Short mmCIF file of C-alpha atoms in Angstrom, two decimals:
data_model
loop_
_atom_site.label_atom_id
_atom_site.label_comp_id
_atom_site.label_asym_id
_atom_site.label_seq_id
_atom_site.Cartn_x
_atom_site.Cartn_y
_atom_site.Cartn_z
CA MET A 680 0.00 0.00 0.00
CA ALA A 681 2.89 2.37 0.75
CA CYS A 682 4.38 1.79 -2.71
CA LEU A 683 0.96 2.30 -4.28
CA SER A 684 0.41 5.55 -2.38
CA VAL A 685 3.86 6.99 -3.15
CA SER A 686 3.63 6.14 -6.84
CA GLY A 687 0.09 7.53 -6.92
CA VAL A 688 1.25 10.89 -5.60
CA ALA A 689 4.08 10.87 -8.13
CA HIS A 690 1.59 10.17 -10.92
CA CYS A 691 -0.58 13.09 -9.87
CA ARG A 692 2.53 15.33 -9.98
CA GLY A 693 3.27 14.29 -13.56
CA SER A 694 6.11 11.85 -12.95
CA ILE A 695 6.27 9.41 -15.86
CA LEU A 696 8.21 6.89 -13.75
CA GLY A 697 5.68 7.35 -10.95
CA SER A 698 2.83 6.73 -13.41
CA PHE A 699 4.50 3.53 -14.58
CA PHE A 700 4.90 2.17 -11.06
CA PHE A 701 1.39 3.36 -10.14
CA GLY A 702 0.16 1.08 -12.92
CA VAL A 703 2.36 -1.82 -11.79
CA PHE A 704 1.39 -1.60 -8.11
CA GLY A 705 -2.26 -1.06 -9.07
CA TRP A 706 -2.09 -4.32 -10.98
CA LEU A 707 -0.41 -6.21 -8.14
CA ILE A 708 -2.88 -5.06 -5.48
CA GLY A 709 -5.58 -6.12 -7.88
CA SER A 710 -4.92 -9.67 -6.71
CA LEU A 711 -6.59 -8.73 -3.41
CA GLY A 712 -9.60 -7.34 -5.25
CA HIS A 713 -9.83 -10.40 -7.49
CA ASP A 714 -9.77 -12.81 -4.55
CA ALA A 715 -12.21 -10.69 -2.56
CA GLY A 716 -14.59 -10.55 -5.52
CA HIS A 717 -14.73 -14.35 -5.32
CA MET A 718 -15.15 -14.26 -1.53
CA ALA A 719 -11.67 -15.78 -1.29
CA ALA A 720 -9.82 -13.08 0.64
CA SER A 721 -11.55 -13.78 3.96
CA HIS A 722 -14.22 -15.90 5.60
CA ARG A 723 -15.96 -12.65 6.56
CA GLY A 724 -18.20 -11.23 3.88
CA TRP A 725 -17.74 -7.61 4.87
CA ILE A 726 -13.95 -7.91 4.49
CA ASN A 727 -14.43 -9.24 0.97
CA ASP A 728 -16.82 -6.38 0.21
CA ILE A 729 -14.07 -3.94 1.16
CA GLY A 730 -11.27 -5.98 -0.40
CA VAL A 731 -12.86 -6.01 -3.86
CA TRP A 732 -11.96 -2.33 -4.08
CA GLY A 733 -8.39 -3.50 -4.56
CA MET A 734 -9.48 -3.75 -8.22
CA SER A 735 -10.13 0.00 -8.34
CA LEU A 736 -7.18 0.84 -10.60
CA LEU A 737 -8.10 -1.94 -13.02
CA CYS A 738 -11.88 -1.88 -13.25
CA ASN A 739 -15.07 -0.65 -11.61
CA PRO A 740 -15.50 -3.05 -8.65
CA MET A 741 -19.31 -3.02 -8.86
CA GLN A 742 -19.37 -3.67 -12.59
CA TRP A 743 -16.65 -6.31 -12.15
CA GLN A 744 -18.93 -8.45 -10.03
CA HIS A 745 -21.51 -8.59 -12.82
CA GLN A 746 -19.05 -9.02 -15.66
CA HIS A 747 -16.50 -11.35 -14.12
CA THR A 748 -17.80 -13.13 -11.04
CA TYR A 749 -21.35 -13.75 -12.25
CA ALA A 750 -21.10 -14.00 -16.04
CA HIS A 751 -17.56 -14.85 -17.15
CA HIS A 752 -17.04 -17.61 -14.61
CA SER A 753 -20.44 -19.13 -15.32
CA HIS A 754 -20.21 -19.04 -19.12
CA THR A 755 -16.51 -18.99 -19.99
CA ASN A 756 -15.92 -18.39 -23.73
CA GLU A 757 -19.62 -18.77 -24.55
CA PHE A 758 -20.13 -16.05 -27.17
CA ASP A 759 -23.73 -15.20 -26.25
CA HIS A 760 -23.15 -15.17 -22.51
CA ASP A 761 -19.51 -14.29 -21.69
CA PRO A 762 -18.99 -10.49 -21.65
CA ASP A 763 -15.21 -10.90 -21.84
CA LEU A 764 -15.49 -11.81 -25.52
CA HIS A 765 -17.02 -8.42 -26.35
CA HIS A 766 -14.70 -5.83 -24.79
CA PHE A 767 -12.39 -5.31 -27.75
CA HIS A 768 -14.71 -5.34 -30.75
CA LEU A 769 -13.81 -1.79 -31.81
CA LEU A 770 -10.17 -2.71 -32.41
CA LEU A 771 -9.70 -6.49 -32.05
CA ARG A 772 -11.56 -9.53 -33.34
CA VAL A 773 -11.17 -12.14 -30.61
CA HIS A 774 -13.88 -14.55 -31.77
CA ARG A 775 -14.84 -15.80 -35.23
CA ARG A 776 -18.48 -14.83 -34.65
CA ILE A 777 -17.53 -11.16 -34.43
CA LYS A 778 -18.21 -9.47 -37.76
CA ASN A 779 -14.98 -8.92 -39.63
CA GLU A 780 -14.01 -5.26 -40.08
CA ASP A 781 -11.15 -3.70 -42.00
CA VAL A 782 -9.41 -2.52 -38.82
CA PHE A 783 -8.97 -6.11 -37.61
CA LYS A 784 -6.32 -6.80 -40.24
CA TYR A 785 -3.86 -4.85 -38.10
CA GLN A 786 -4.11 -7.20 -35.13
CA GLN A 787 -1.57 -9.46 -36.80
CA TYR A 788 0.99 -6.89 -35.64
CA ALA A 789 1.99 -6.96 -31.97
CA PRO A 790 2.34 -3.14 -31.63
CA PHE A 791 -1.29 -2.71 -32.71
CA VAL A 792 -2.48 -5.25 -30.13
CA PHE A 793 -0.46 -3.48 -27.44
CA PHE A 794 -2.01 -0.19 -28.58
CA ALA A 795 -5.49 -1.69 -28.25
CA TYR A 796 -4.70 -2.93 -24.75
CA THR A 797 -3.85 0.65 -23.78
CA PHE A 798 -7.57 1.32 -23.50
CA VAL A 799 -8.54 -1.83 -21.56
CA VAL A 800 -8.49 -0.33 -18.07
CA PHE A 801 -10.11 2.96 -19.10
CA GLY A 802 -12.86 0.87 -20.66
CA SER A 803 -13.39 -1.32 -17.61
CA CYS A 804 -13.20 1.64 -15.20
CA PHE A 805 -15.36 4.12 -17.08
CA TRP A 806 -16.63 3.34 -20.57
CA ILE A 807 -18.15 -0.10 -19.91
CA PRO A 808 -19.79 0.90 -16.58
CA LEU A 809 -21.21 3.99 -18.31
CA GLY A 810 -22.82 1.81 -20.96
CA MET A 811 -24.16 -0.49 -18.27
CA ILE A 812 -25.73 2.45 -16.44
CA GLN A 813 -27.28 3.84 -19.61
CA THR A 814 -28.81 0.56 -20.82
CA GLY A 815 -29.27 -1.39 -17.59
CA PHE A 816 -27.35 -4.27 -19.14
CA LEU A 817 -23.77 -5.27 -19.97
CA TYR A 818 -23.68 -5.93 -23.73
CA GLY A 819 -27.34 -6.93 -23.53
CA MET A 820 -26.49 -10.15 -21.69
CA VAL A 821 -25.96 -9.27 -18.01
CA GLU A 822 -28.53 -7.19 -16.15
CA TRP A 823 -27.32 -4.41 -13.84
CA THR A 824 -29.18 -5.63 -10.76
CA ASP A 825 -27.30 -3.25 -8.45
CA ARG A 826 -29.35 -0.33 -9.76
CA ASN A 827 -32.01 -1.45 -7.27
CA ARG A 828 -29.48 -1.38 -4.41
CA PRO A 829 -28.85 2.32 -3.65
CA LEU A 830 -25.50 1.94 -1.86
CA ARG A 831 -23.98 -0.28 -4.54
CA ALA A 832 -25.41 1.90 -7.31
CA PHE A 833 -23.85 4.96 -5.68
CA ALA A 834 -20.53 3.08 -5.44
CA MET A 835 -20.67 2.43 -9.19
CA TYR A 836 -20.97 6.16 -9.92
CA ALA A 837 -18.47 7.15 -7.23
CA HIS A 838 -15.74 4.92 -8.62
CA MET A 839 -16.16 6.32 -12.12
CA VAL A 840 -15.76 9.87 -10.81
CA TRP A 841 -12.80 8.88 -8.62
CA TYR A 842 -10.96 7.10 -11.45
CA VAL A 843 -11.35 9.91 -13.98
CA SER A 844 -10.34 12.49 -11.36
CA ILE A 845 -7.21 10.76 -10.06
CA ILE A 846 -5.93 9.25 -13.28
CA MET A 847 -6.92 11.85 -15.86
CA ILE A 848 -7.75 15.24 -14.30
CA VAL A 849 -5.50 15.79 -11.28
CA PRO A 850 -2.21 15.53 -13.26
CA PHE A 851 -3.38 18.41 -15.46
CA LEU A 852 -4.23 20.50 -12.41
CA VAL A 853 -0.94 19.84 -10.62
CA CYS A 854 1.64 19.68 -13.43
CA THR A 855 3.27 22.84 -14.69
CA THR A 856 3.18 21.62 -18.30
CA TRP A 857 0.28 19.97 -20.10
CA TYR A 858 2.48 17.53 -22.01
CA LYS A 859 3.92 16.03 -18.80
CA ALA A 860 0.38 15.56 -17.51
CA LEU A 861 -0.69 13.94 -20.76
CA ALA A 862 2.38 11.68 -20.75
CA SER A 863 1.68 10.53 -17.19
CA VAL A 864 -1.93 9.70 -18.06
CA ILE A 865 -0.91 7.73 -21.15
CA VAL A 866 1.88 5.85 -19.36
CA HIS A 867 -0.42 4.81 -16.52
CA MET A 868 -3.22 3.72 -18.84
CA TRP A 869 -0.80 1.82 -21.07
CA THR A 870 0.98 0.09 -18.17
CA SER A 871 -2.14 -1.01 -16.30
CA GLY A 872 -3.99 -1.88 -19.49
CA LEU A 873 -1.15 -3.95 -20.86
CA LEU A 874 -0.62 -5.86 -17.61
CA PHE A 875 -4.34 -6.48 -17.28
CA GLY A 876 -4.66 -7.55 -20.89
CA ILE A 877 -1.68 -9.84 -21.29
CA PHE A 878 -2.20 -11.71 -18.03
CA SER A 879 -5.99 -11.98 -17.94
CA GLN A 880 -6.83 -12.46 -21.64
CA VAL A 881 -3.99 -14.74 -22.71
CA ASN A 882 -5.51 -17.61 -20.72
CA HIS A 883 -8.79 -17.66 -22.66
CA LEU A 884 -8.39 -15.82 -25.97
CA ASN A 885 -6.51 -18.44 -27.95
CA GLU A 886 -7.72 -20.89 -30.56
CA SER A 887 -7.72 -24.06 -28.48
CA SER A 888 -9.60 -22.43 -25.62
CA LEU A 889 -12.13 -20.65 -27.85
CA ASP A 890 -12.81 -23.88 -29.72
CA ALA A 891 -13.79 -25.59 -26.45
CA ASP A 892 -17.13 -23.78 -26.19
CA SER A 893 -20.38 -25.72 -25.65
CA LYS A 894 -21.31 -25.88 -29.36
CA THR A 895 -17.99 -27.47 -30.27
CA ARG A 896 -18.10 -29.91 -27.36
CA ASN A 897 -21.68 -30.95 -28.18
CA ASN A 898 -20.69 -31.72 -31.78
CA SER A 899 -17.81 -33.94 -30.71
CA ASN A 900 -17.76 -37.72 -30.27
CA ARG A 901 -17.02 -37.47 -26.56
CA SER A 902 -19.06 -39.01 -23.77
CA HIS A 903 -22.29 -37.36 -22.67
CA MET A 904 -20.69 -36.65 -19.29
CA LEU A 905 -17.83 -34.64 -20.77
CA LYS A 906 -20.04 -32.81 -23.26
CA ASN A 907 -22.23 -31.46 -20.47
CA SER A 908 -19.68 -31.10 -17.69
CA TRP A 909 -19.29 -27.52 -16.41
CA ALA A 910 -15.97 -28.49 -14.81
CA ALA A 911 -14.60 -29.97 -18.04
CA ALA A 912 -15.65 -26.79 -19.84
CA GLN A 913 -13.79 -24.63 -17.33
CA VAL A 914 -10.62 -26.66 -17.86
CA GLU A 915 -10.74 -26.71 -21.64
CA THR A 916 -11.66 -23.03 -22.11
CA SER A 917 -8.65 -22.02 -19.98
CA ASN A 918 -4.94 -22.69 -19.91
CA ASN A 919 -1.99 -22.39 -17.53
CA PHE A 920 1.54 -21.18 -18.15
CA ALA A 921 4.77 -21.43 -16.16
CA SER A 922 2.84 -23.20 -13.43
CA GLY A 923 5.97 -24.00 -11.41
CA SER A 924 7.34 -20.45 -11.38
CA HIS A 925 6.91 -18.37 -8.23
CA LEU A 926 7.92 -15.23 -10.14
CA TRP A 927 5.25 -15.62 -12.81
CA HIS A 928 2.72 -16.54 -10.13
CA ILE A 929 3.36 -13.22 -8.39
CA LEU A 930 3.55 -11.12 -11.56
CA SER A 931 0.35 -12.63 -12.97
CA ASN A 932 -1.58 -12.37 -9.68
CA GLY A 933 -1.95 -16.15 -9.74
CA LEU A 934 -3.48 -16.20 -13.24
CA ASN A 935 -0.74 -18.52 -14.47
CA LEU A 936 -2.89 -21.19 -12.77
CA GLN A 937 -6.09 -20.15 -14.53
CA ILE A 938 -7.50 -23.65 -14.83
CA GLU A 939 -7.45 -24.23 -11.08
CA HIS A 940 -8.85 -20.73 -10.49
CA HIS A 941 -11.81 -21.41 -12.79
CA LEU A 942 -12.53 -24.74 -11.16
CA PHE A 943 -12.25 -23.34 -7.63
CA PRO A 944 -12.76 -19.55 -7.81
CA GLY A 945 -13.46 -19.43 -4.09
CA LEU A 946 -9.93 -20.61 -3.31
CA ASN A 947 -7.38 -17.87 -2.63
CA HIS A 948 -4.85 -17.67 -5.46
CA SER A 949 -1.95 -18.31 -3.07
CA HIS A 950 -3.20 -21.91 -2.62
CA LEU A 951 -3.84 -22.82 -6.26
CA TRP A 952 -0.44 -24.45 -6.69
CA ARG A 953 -1.35 -26.98 -3.98
CA ILE A 954 -4.21 -28.47 -6.00
CA ALA A 955 -2.68 -28.15 -9.50
CA PRO A 956 -1.03 -31.62 -9.60
CA VAL A 957 -4.27 -33.33 -8.52
CA VAL A 958 -6.31 -31.37 -11.06
CA GLU A 959 -3.93 -32.26 -13.89
CA GLU A 960 -3.88 -35.94 -12.92
CA THR A 961 -7.69 -36.06 -12.73
CA CYS A 962 -8.03 -34.43 -16.16
CA ARG A 963 -5.74 -37.03 -17.69
CA GLU A 964 -7.72 -39.81 -16.04
CA PHE A 965 -11.02 -38.63 -17.56
CA GLY A 966 -9.69 -37.45 -20.91
CA VAL A 967 -10.09 -33.71 -20.32
CA ASN A 968 -7.67 -31.49 -22.25
CA TYR A 969 -5.46 -29.84 -19.61
CA LYS A 970 -3.31 -27.20 -21.33
CA CYS A 971 -0.22 -26.02 -19.47
CA TYR A 972 2.44 -24.11 -21.40
CA LYS A 973 6.02 -23.94 -20.22
CA SER A 974 6.24 -20.14 -20.42
CA TRP A 975 4.18 -17.02 -21.03
CA GLY A 976 5.93 -16.59 -24.36
CA GLU A 977 4.85 -20.04 -25.52
CA VAL A 978 1.16 -19.37 -24.94
CA MET A 979 1.45 -16.03 -26.70
#
C-alpha cells in the first residue's frame, strides 16, 4: 500500500516513472480485489466487500462483479453469454463470430495489439460501466441488478468519478506543463492496461480455448458426461503457463494457474499451486484437455 500511495502521488505530480509504477502496483494489489470478488480473501463477507476495491485501478469493482464473477465464470468463452469476448470489438476480433471489419487486419501486428490494450483499463473503469448504467445491461447479456441497491449503485458512480479524477484530471491540475500531464496519463493507462490484458486475456483468448465452447463440445464424439460437464468446460476453455514459477505466479496475480482458479474460484490464489497436480492428474484420467504451457511466451 505504501508503494501504491507513493507512486500515486508521483503520478498526480506528472512523474512518468511514478505513473509507470502506479500502474504496476495497481495491478499487483488487484490480486486482493480479485480474490475478494470471489469471496476468497476472507471468511468474513464484509472484508471481501471492502477488499474487492483492490481492483479500483483496473476496473469498476461493482461492474466487475456482474461481468466477471457472475457471467464470465459461469459461461466462460460462450459467445452469447460471456462479456469478456465483447470488450475489444472496436479494435480487435477475438472470436470468429464477431463481424470482420477492416481494422482487424492490423491485429496481426503486436504493436497494434499493445495499442489496443492501452484502452482496456479505461474501458473497464469508465466506458463499460457507463454503458451499463445507460442501458441497464452489460452488452445486452448481463442485467445491472445493483441499480435497485442504492448503496452499490452509488458506489458504481463514485468509482467512475474517482478514477477519472485521479488518473486523468489531477495531473493536469498539478503539473506545470500539459504535455507532462498527458504523458503521465498515457503511461499509466498503457501500463495497467497492458498488464491487465496480457495476463488476464492470454488464458482464454486463444484458438484451443475458444474452440472448447459448448457448441464445439456438443458436436464432438465425446461421452455425454464430458459434453455437459461444467468443470470440463472450465478446464478446456482455460490454460496455464509457467505453473511452477513463483515469479510468474506473483507477476500474474496467480493467473498462471487459470484452470485451477476457474474450477475453484473461491480458493485464494496463493493456494492454487497446492491443487494443481491433482487437477492435472484427474483431467488425464477422464480425458479432459489440460493445457499447461512452459512459459508465457509459448502461450502467446
